[in-house]
Coordinates of C-alpha atoms and ligand atoms in Angstrom, one line a residue:
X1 CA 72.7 9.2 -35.2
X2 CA 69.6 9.1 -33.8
X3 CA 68.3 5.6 -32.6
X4 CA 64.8 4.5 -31.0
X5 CA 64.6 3.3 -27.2
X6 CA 65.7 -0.4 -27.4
X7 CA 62.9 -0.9 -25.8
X8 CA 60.0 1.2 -23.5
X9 CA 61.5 0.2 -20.2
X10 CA 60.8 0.8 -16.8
X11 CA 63.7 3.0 -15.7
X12 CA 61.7 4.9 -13.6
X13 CA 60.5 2.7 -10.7
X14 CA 57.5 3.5 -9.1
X15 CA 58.3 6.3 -5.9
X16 CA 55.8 6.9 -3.9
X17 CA 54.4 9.9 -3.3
X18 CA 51.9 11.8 -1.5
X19 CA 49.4 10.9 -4.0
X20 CA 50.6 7.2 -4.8
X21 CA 48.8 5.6 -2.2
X22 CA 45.5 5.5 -3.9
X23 CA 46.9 4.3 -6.7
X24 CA 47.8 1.4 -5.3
X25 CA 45.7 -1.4 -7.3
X26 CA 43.9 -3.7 -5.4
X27 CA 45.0 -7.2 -6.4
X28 CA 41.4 -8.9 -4.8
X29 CA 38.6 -6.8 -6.2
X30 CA 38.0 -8.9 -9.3
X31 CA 35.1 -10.8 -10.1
X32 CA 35.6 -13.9 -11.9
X33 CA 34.0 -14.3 -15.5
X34 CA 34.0 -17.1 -17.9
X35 CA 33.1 -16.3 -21.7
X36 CA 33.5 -18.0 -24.8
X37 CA 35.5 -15.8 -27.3
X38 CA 35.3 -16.8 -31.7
X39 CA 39.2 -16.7 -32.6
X40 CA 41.1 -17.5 -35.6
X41 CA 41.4 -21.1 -33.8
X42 CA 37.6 -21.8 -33.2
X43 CA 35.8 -21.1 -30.1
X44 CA 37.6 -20.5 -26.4
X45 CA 36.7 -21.1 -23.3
X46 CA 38.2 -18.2 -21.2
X47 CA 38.1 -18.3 -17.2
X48 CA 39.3 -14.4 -16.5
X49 CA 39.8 -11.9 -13.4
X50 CA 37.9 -8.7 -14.2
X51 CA 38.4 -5.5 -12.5
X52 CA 36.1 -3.0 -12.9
X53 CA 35.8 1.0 -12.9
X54 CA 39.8 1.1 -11.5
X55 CA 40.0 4.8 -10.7
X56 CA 43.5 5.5 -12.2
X57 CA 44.2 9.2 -10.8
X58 CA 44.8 10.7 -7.5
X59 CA 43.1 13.5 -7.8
X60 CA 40.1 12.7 -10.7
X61 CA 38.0 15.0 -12.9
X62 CA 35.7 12.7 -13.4
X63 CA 36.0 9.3 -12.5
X64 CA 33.3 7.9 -14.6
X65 CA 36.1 8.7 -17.8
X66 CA 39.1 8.4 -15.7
X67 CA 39.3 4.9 -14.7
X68 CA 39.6 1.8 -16.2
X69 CA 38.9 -2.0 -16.6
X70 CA 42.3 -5.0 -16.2
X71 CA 40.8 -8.3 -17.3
X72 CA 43.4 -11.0 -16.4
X73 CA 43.0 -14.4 -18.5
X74 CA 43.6 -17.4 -15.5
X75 CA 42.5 -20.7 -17.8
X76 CA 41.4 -20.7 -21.3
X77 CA 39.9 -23.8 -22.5
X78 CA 40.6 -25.8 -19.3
X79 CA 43.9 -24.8 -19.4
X80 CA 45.7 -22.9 -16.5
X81 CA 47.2 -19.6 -17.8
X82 CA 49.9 -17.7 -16.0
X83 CA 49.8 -14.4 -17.2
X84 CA 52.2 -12.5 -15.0
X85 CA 54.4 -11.7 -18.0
X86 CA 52.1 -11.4 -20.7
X87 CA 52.0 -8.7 -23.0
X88 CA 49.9 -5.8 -21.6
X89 CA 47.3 -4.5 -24.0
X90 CA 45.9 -1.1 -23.8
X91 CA 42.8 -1.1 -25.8
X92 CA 41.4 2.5 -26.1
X93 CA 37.4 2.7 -26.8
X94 CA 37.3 6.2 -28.1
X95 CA 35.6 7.7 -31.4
X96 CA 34.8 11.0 -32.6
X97 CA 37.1 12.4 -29.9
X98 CA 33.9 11.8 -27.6
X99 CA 34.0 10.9 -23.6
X100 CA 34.4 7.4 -23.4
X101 CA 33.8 5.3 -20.2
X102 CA 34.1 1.4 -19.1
X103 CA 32.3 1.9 -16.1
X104 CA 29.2 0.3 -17.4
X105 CA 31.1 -2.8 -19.0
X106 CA 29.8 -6.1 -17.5
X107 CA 32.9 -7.5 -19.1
X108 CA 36.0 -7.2 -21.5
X109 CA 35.9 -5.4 -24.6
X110 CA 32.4 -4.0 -23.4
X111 CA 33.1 -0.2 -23.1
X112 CA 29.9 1.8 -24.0
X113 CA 29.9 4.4 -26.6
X114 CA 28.8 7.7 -25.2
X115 CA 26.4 9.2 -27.2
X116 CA 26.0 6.0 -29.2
X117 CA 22.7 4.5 -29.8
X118 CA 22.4 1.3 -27.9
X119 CA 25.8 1.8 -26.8
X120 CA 27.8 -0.7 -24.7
X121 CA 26.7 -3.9 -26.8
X122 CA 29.1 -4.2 -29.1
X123 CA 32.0 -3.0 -27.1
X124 CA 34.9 -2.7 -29.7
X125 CA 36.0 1.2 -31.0
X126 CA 34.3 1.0 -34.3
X127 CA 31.0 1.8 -33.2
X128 CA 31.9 4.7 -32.6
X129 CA 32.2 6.4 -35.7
X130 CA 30.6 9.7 -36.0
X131 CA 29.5 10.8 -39.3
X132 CA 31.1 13.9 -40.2
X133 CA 28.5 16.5 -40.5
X134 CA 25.6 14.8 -38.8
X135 CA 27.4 14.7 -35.8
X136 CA 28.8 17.5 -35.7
X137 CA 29.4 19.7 -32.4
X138 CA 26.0 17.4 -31.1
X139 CA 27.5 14.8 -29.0
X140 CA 26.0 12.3 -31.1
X141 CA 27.6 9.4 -32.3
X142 CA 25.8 7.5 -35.1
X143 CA 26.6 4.0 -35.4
X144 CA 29.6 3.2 -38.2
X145 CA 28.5 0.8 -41.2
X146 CA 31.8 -1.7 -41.3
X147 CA 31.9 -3.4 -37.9
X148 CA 33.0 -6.9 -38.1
X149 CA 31.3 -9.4 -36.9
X150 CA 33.0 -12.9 -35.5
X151 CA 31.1 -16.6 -36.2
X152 CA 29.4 -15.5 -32.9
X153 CA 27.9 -12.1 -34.8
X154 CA 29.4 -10.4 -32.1
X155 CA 31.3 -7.2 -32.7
X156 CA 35.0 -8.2 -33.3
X157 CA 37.3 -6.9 -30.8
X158 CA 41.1 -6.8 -30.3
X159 CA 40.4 -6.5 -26.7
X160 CA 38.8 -9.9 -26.8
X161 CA 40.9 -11.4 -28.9
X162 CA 44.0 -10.4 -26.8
X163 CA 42.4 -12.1 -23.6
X164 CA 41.3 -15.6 -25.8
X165 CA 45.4 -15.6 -27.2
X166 CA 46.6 -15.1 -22.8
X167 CA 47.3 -11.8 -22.8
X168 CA 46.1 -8.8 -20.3
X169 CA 43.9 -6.5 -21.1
X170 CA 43.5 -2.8 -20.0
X171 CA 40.6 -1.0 -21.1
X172 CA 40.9 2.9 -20.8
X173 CA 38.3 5.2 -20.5
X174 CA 39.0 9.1 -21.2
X175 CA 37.4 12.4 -21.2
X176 CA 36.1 13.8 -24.2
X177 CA 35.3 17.0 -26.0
X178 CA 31.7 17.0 -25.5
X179 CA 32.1 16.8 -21.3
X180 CA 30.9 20.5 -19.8
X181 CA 30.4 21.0 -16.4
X182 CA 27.8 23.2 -14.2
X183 CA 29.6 26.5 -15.2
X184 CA 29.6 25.5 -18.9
X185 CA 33.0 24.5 -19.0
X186 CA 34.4 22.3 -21.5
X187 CA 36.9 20.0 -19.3
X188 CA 37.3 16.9 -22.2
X189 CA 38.8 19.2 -24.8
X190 CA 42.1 18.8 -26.0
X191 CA 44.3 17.5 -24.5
X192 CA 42.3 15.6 -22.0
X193 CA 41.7 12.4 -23.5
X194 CA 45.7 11.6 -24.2
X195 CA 46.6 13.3 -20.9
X196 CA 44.3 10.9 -19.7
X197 CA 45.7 7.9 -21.5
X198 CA 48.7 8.7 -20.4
X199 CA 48.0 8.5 -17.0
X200 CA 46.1 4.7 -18.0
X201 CA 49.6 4.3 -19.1
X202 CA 51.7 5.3 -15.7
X203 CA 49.0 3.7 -13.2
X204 CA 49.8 0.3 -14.9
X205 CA 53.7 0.4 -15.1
X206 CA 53.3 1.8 -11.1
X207 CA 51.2 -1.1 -10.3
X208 CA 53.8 -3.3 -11.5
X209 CA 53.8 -7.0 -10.3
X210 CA 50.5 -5.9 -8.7
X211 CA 48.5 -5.8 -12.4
X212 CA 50.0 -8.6 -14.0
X213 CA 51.9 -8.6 -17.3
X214 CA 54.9 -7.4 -18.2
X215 CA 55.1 -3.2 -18.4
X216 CA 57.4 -3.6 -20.5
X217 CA 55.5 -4.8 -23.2
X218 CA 52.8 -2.3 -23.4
X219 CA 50.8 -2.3 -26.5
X220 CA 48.0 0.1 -27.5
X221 CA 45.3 0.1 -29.8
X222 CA 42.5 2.6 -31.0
X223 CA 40.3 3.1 -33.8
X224 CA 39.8 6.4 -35.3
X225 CA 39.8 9.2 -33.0
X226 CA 41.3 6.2 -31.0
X227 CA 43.7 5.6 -33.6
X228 CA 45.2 8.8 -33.7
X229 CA 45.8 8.9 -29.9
X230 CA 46.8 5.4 -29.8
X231 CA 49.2 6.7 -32.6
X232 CA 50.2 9.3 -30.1
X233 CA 50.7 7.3 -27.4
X234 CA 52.8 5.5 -29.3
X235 CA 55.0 8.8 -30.3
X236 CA 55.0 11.0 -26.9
X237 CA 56.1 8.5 -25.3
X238 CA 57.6 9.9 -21.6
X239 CA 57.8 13.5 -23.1
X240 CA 58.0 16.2 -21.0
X241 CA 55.4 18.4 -22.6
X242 CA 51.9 16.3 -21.0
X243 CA 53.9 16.7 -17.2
X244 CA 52.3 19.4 -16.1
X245 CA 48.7 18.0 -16.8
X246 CA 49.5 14.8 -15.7
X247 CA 50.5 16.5 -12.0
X248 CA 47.3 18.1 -12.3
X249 CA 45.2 14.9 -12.1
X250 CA 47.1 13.1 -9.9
X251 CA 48.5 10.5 -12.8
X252 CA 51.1 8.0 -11.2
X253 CA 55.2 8.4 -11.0
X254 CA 55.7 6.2 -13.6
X255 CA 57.2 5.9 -17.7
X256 CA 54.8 6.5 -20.1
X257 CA 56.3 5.1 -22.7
X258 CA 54.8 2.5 -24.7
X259 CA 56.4 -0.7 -26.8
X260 CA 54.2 -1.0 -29.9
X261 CA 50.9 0.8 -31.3
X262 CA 48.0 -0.3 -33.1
X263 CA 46.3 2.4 -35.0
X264 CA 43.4 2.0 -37.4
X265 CA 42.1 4.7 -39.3
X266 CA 44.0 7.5 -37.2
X267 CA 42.1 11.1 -37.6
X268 CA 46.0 12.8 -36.9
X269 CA 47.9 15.1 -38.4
X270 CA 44.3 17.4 -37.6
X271 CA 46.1 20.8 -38.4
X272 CA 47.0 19.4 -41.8
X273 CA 43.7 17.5 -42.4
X274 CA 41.6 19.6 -44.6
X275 CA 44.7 20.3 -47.1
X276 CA 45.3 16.6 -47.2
X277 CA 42.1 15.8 -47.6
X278 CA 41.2 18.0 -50.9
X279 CA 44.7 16.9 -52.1
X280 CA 42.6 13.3 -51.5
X281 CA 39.5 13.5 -52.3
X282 CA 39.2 17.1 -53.6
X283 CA 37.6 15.9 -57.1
X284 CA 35.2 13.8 -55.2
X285 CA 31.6 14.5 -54.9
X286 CA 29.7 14.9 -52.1
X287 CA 27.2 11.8 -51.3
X288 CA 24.2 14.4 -52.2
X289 CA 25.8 14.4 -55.6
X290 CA 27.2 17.7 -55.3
X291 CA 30.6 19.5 -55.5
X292 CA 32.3 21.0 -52.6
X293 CA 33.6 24.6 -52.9
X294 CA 35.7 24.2 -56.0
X295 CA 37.8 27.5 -54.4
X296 CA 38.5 26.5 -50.9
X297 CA 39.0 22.8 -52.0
X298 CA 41.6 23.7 -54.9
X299 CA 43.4 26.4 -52.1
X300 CA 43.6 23.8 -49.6
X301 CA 44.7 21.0 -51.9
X302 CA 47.8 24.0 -52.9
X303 CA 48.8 24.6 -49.5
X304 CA 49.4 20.7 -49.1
X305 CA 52.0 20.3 -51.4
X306 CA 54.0 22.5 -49.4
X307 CA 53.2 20.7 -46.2
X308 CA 54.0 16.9 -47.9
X309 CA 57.3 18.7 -49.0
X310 CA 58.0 20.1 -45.4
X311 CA 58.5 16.4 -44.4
X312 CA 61.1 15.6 -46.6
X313 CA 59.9 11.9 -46.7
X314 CA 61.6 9.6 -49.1
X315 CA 60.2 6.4 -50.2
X316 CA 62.6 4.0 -52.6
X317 CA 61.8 3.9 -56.2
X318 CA 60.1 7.2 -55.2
X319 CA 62.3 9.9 -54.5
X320 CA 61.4 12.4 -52.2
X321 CA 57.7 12.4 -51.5
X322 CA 55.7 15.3 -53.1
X323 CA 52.2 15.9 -53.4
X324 CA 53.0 15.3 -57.2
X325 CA 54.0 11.6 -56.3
X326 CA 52.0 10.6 -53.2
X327 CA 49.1 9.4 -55.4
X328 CA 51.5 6.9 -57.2
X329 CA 53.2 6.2 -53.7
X330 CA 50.3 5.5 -51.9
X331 CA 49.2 3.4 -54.9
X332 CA 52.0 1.2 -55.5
X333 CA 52.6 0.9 -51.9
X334 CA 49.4 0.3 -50.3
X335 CA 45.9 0.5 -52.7
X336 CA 47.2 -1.9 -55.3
X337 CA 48.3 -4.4 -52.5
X338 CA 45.1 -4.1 -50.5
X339 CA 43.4 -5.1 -53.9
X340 CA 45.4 -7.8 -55.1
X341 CA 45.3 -9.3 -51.6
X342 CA 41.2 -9.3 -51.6
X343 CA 41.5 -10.6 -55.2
X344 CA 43.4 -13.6 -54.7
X345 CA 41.6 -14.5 -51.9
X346 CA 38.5 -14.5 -53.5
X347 CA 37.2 -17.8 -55.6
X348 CA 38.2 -17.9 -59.2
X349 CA 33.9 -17.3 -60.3
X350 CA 33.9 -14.5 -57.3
X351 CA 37.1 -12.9 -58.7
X352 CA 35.3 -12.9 -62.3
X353 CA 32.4 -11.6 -61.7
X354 CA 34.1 -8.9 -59.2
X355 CA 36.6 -7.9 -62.3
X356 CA 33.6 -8.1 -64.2
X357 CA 32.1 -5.1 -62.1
X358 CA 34.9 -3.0 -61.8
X359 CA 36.7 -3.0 -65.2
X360 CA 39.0 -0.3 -64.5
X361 CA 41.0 -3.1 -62.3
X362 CA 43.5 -5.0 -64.8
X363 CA 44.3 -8.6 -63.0
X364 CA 47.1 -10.1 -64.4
X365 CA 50.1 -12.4 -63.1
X366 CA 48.3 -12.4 -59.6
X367 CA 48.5 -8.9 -59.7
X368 CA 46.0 -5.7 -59.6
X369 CA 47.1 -2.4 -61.3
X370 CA 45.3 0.6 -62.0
X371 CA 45.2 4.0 -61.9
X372 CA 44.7 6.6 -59.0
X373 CA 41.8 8.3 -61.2
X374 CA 39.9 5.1 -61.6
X375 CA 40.7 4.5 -57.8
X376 CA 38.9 8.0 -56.7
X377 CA 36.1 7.2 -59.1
X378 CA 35.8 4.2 -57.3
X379 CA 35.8 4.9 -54.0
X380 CA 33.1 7.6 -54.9
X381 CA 31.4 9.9 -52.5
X382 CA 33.3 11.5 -50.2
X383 CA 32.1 12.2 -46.7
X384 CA 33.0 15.7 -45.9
X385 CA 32.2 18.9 -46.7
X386 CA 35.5 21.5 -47.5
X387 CA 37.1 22.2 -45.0
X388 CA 36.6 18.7 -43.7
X389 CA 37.7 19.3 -40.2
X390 CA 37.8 23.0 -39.3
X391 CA 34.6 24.0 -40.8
X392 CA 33.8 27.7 -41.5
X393 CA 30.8 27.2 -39.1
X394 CA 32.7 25.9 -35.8
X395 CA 30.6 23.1 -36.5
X396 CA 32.9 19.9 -36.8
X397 CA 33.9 17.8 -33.8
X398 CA 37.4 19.0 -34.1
X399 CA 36.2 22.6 -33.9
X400 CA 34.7 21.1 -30.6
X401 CA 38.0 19.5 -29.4
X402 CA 39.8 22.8 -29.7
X403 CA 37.4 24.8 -27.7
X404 CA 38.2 25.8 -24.3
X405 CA 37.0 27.1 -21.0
X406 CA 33.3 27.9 -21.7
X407 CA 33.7 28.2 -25.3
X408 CA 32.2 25.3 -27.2
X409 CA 34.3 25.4 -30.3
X410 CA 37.3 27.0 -32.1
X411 CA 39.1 27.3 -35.3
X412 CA 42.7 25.7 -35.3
X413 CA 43.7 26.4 -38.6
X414 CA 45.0 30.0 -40.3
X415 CA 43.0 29.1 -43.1
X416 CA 39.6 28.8 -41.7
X417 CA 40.0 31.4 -39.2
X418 CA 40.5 34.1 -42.0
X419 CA 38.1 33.0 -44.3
X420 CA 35.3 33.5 -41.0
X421 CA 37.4 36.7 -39.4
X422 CA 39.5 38.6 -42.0
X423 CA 42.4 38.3 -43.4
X424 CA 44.6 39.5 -40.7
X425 CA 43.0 37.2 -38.1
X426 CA 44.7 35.2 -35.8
X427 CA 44.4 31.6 -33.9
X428 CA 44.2 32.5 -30.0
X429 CA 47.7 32.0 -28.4
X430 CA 47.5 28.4 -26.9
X431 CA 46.0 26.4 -30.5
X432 CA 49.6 25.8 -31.4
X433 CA 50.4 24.3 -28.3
X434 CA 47.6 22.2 -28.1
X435 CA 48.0 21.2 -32.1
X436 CA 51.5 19.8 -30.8
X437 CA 49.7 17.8 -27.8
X438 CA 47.1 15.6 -30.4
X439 CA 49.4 15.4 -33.2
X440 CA 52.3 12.3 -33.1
X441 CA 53.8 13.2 -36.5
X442 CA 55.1 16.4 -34.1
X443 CA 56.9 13.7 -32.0
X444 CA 58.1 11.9 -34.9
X445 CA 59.3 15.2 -36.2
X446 CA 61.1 15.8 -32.9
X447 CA 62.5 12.1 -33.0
X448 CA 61.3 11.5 -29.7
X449 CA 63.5 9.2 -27.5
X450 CA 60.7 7.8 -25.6
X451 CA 58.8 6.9 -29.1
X452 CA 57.2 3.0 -29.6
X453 CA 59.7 1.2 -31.6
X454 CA 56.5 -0.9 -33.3
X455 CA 53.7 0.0 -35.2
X456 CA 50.6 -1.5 -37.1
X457 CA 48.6 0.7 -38.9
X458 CA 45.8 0.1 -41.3
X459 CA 43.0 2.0 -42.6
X460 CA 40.4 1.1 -45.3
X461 CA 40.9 2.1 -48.9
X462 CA 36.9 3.7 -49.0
X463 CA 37.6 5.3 -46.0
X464 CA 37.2 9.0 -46.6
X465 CA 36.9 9.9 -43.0
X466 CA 40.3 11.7 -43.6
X467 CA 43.1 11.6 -46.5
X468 CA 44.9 8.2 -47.2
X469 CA 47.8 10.6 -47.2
X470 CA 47.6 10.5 -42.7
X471 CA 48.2 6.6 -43.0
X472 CA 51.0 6.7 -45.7
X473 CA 53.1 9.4 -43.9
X474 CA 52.5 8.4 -40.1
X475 CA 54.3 5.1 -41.5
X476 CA 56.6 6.5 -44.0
X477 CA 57.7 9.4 -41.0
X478 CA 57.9 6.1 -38.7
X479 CA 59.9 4.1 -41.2
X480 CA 62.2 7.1 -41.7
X481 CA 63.3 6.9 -38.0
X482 CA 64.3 3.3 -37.9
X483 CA 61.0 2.3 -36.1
X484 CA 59.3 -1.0 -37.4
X485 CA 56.1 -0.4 -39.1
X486 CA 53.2 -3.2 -40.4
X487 CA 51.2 -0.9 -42.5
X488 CA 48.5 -2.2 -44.9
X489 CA 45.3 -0.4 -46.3
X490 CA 42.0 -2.9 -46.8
X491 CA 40.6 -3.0 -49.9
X492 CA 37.2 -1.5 -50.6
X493 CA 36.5 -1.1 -46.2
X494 CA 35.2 1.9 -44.8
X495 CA 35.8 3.8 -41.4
X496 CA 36.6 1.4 -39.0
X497 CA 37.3 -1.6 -40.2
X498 CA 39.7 -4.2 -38.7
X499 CA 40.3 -7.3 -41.1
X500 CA 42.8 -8.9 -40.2
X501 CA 42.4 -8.4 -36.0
X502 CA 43.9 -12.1 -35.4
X503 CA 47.0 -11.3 -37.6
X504 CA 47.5 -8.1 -34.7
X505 CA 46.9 -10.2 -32.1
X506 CA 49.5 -12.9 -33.5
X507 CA 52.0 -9.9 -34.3
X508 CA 52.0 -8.9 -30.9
X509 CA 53.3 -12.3 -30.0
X510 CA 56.1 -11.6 -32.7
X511 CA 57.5 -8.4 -31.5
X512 CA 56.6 -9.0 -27.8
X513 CA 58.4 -12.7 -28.2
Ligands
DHB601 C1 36.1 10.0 -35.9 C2 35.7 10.2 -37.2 C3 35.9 11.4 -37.9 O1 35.4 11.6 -39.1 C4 36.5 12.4 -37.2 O2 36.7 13.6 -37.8 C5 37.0 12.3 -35.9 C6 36.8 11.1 -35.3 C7 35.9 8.7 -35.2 O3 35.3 7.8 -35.8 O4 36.5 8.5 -34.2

């Protein structure tokens, strides 16, 4: 019998070490900041301790990615606040596996966006959505349609909302797959960013009862590329396999392990992307109206079926999960929900003239049904060319996150290798290894000991950034091992979206309480 950690605790106390003494965070260097954050509640008032650019390794790489932001709430609407054992939030700013900094930020939940246009307004992850072939291998990060916007038509932000509801939070930067230095090379590729996170991770537990909160309540949250290492913080949690890097950058002696993890839209699972996603959203045109390689999209979609059956998922009233029954699974489970939730919270005239829009819904008994056709049909064009992640052409982000040393960009997959290189080709020696590094199902798989014992995941239902499939079996694999999972999908949102932020903010209080 395998059983989660009761709890991510900190077992390891902090030793100190050659190293440790810079590490040591500096309880005085804060400015004080008052804002006014929209919540769920109305407007707050919140009086806060920021402090800024925190280097967070001994021995740095680059300490505009590798530090990080601790904004301690002190009064919120005139009210003192002690926040010594607060939960701790870890809010991630990354997207499109890009660099991503808070040294800039005049404030919480104000990371910039490398590469993004205007970056640094907004602050919260979902600006930083790349789109998949525009920016691919370029560094650029276009800015994502399906931000949300508080009463204050400000970007909403878990990071904020965290600080207005007491709590602290840390704001992370990382390094990126884009970073190259004078000798051309690539130093952000995989797996700096989570080694990097990691470290975030250590630095706080070691500055215990300097930081306030309570370490052992860590929560972490991402969106997309964010999300998936925010889902893989939340599965590595104190593994063995990061040590060596971590020793490398001079991360603190410290538990890595995390409580609970807040994913949206996690790009994981990347060496089983492209099969999931033509099993997804392989009959799916492209936006230009056209088809995607009926070939490669109908041998990807193939090989998926033997991956789904590799994880020997079961799901009640389902059986074992098969790429035969997925579509119904994920249906029943999450699509149908998502749209009888936005149904019945729409006006009975809004809900008419919705239904009247999109026949193919039946509402009846407070319920939406339909089929998974009519659901793709829906949804309509899909965002990525086949293969959507390791393209032919090196030229995909992801191609970019697997490079190394001076080269910009490599294949991970068998399958796109040999299409490019012959049929006998084969991935260079360390890809697997580095697969393993930025994928938590391969934690899950391993039933780590150190894994988050809570999760919230959510994803939108148009998102077609990656296969529907990466939500329902991160959750189902989660589910599987005991863990305690809040998984929903949002009806008709695209990449990025995060409706229902104050509900994650209150569910921390639940499984922190
Ligand atoms: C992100 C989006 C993608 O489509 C992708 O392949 C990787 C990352 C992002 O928004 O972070």
């Amino acid at each position: 019998g395998f059983a989660l950690n009761a709890r991510a605790t900190d077992s390891s106390p902090a030793r100190s070490s050659g190293t440790s003494d810079s590490l040591v965070f500096d309880t005085d260097a804060y400015t004080e900041l008052t804002t006014t954050l929209s919540t769920d509640d109305g407007d707050k008032e919140v009086k806060y301790h920021f402090y800024k650019a925190v280097t967070y390794v001994a021995a740095p790489v680059d300490e505009k990615y590798q530090s990080l932001n601790v904004s301690v709430p002190v009064e919120i609407d005139g009210a003192s606040v002690d926040a010594s054992r607060a939960p701790v939030l870890l809010a991630n700013s990354v997207g499109g596996y890009m660099p991503s900094s808070v040294a800039d930020a005049t404030g919480v939940g104000g990371a910039a966006m490398t590469g993004a246009p205007g970056g640094g307004t907004g602050g919260a992850s979902p600006s930083g959505s790349p789109s998949a072939s525009a920016s691919a291998g370029t560094g650029e990060v276009a800015s994502g349609g399906n931000a949300q916007l508080d009463g204050r038509g400000q970007m909403v932000s878990n990071a904020k909302l965290a600080l207005a509801a007491g709590y602290v939070v840390v704001e992370p930067g990382a390094r990126g797959r884009t970073l190259v230095d004078s000798d051309g090379t690539y130093y952000g590729v995989a797996p700096a960013a989570i080694v990097d996170l990691k470290a975030a991770v250590r630095y706080v537990r070691f500055n215990k009862g300097r930081i306030p909160g309570d370490t052992d309540r860590i929560v972490t949250s991402g969106t997309s590329a964010g999300g998936a290492l925010s889902a893989l913080l939340g599965a590595s949690g104190d593994s063995p396999l990061y040590e060596e890097q971590l020793k490398e950058i001079g991360a603190a002696d410290a538990s890595d392990a995390i409580f609970a993890s807040g994913d949206w839209c996690p790009i994981a699972d990347l060496e089983h992307a492209d099969m999931a996603y033509e099993w997804n959203w392989g009959g799916n045109e492209l936006g230009s109206g056209e088809l995607v390689d009926q070939t490669v999209s109908k041998e990807l979609k193939n090989a998926f079926a033997d991956y789904q059956a590799s994880l020997k998922l079961r799901a009640k009233g389902f059986g074992t999960l098969t790429a035969r029954n997925l579509d119904e699974y994920l249906l029943k489970t999450y699509v149908e929900p998502a749209a009888t939730r936005y149904l019945a919270a729409l006006s009975e005239s809004e809900r008419s003239t919705y239904l009247a829009s999109n026949q193919f819904i039946t509402w009846s008994g407070g319920k939406a049904t339909f089929t998974w056709a009519d659901f793709l049909t829906h949804v309509g064009a899909r965002k990525k060319d086949a293969p959507a992640f390791d393209a032919f052409d090196l030229s995909s982000g992801e191609n970019n996150l697997f490079g190394k040393g001076t080269t910009q960009a490599r294949h991970f997959t068998q399958y796109s290798l040999r299409h490019e290189s012959g049929g006998s080709a084969r991935l260079d020696g360390d890809i697997p290894e580095k697969l393993r590094l930025m994928n938590p199902m391969y934690f899950i798989a391993q039933r780590n000991k150190g894994m988050a014992r809570h999760w919230w995941i959510r994803v939108g239902t148009k998102d077609s950034d990656t296969s529907l499939s990466v939500v329902g079996n991160l959750a189902a694999s989660l589910k599987a091992l005991g863990a305690e999972v809040n998984a929903a999908m949002y009806w008709d949102k695209g990449h990025g979206a995060n409706d229902d932020a104050g509900d994650f903010i209150e569910w921390i209080a639940q499984v922190t309480g």
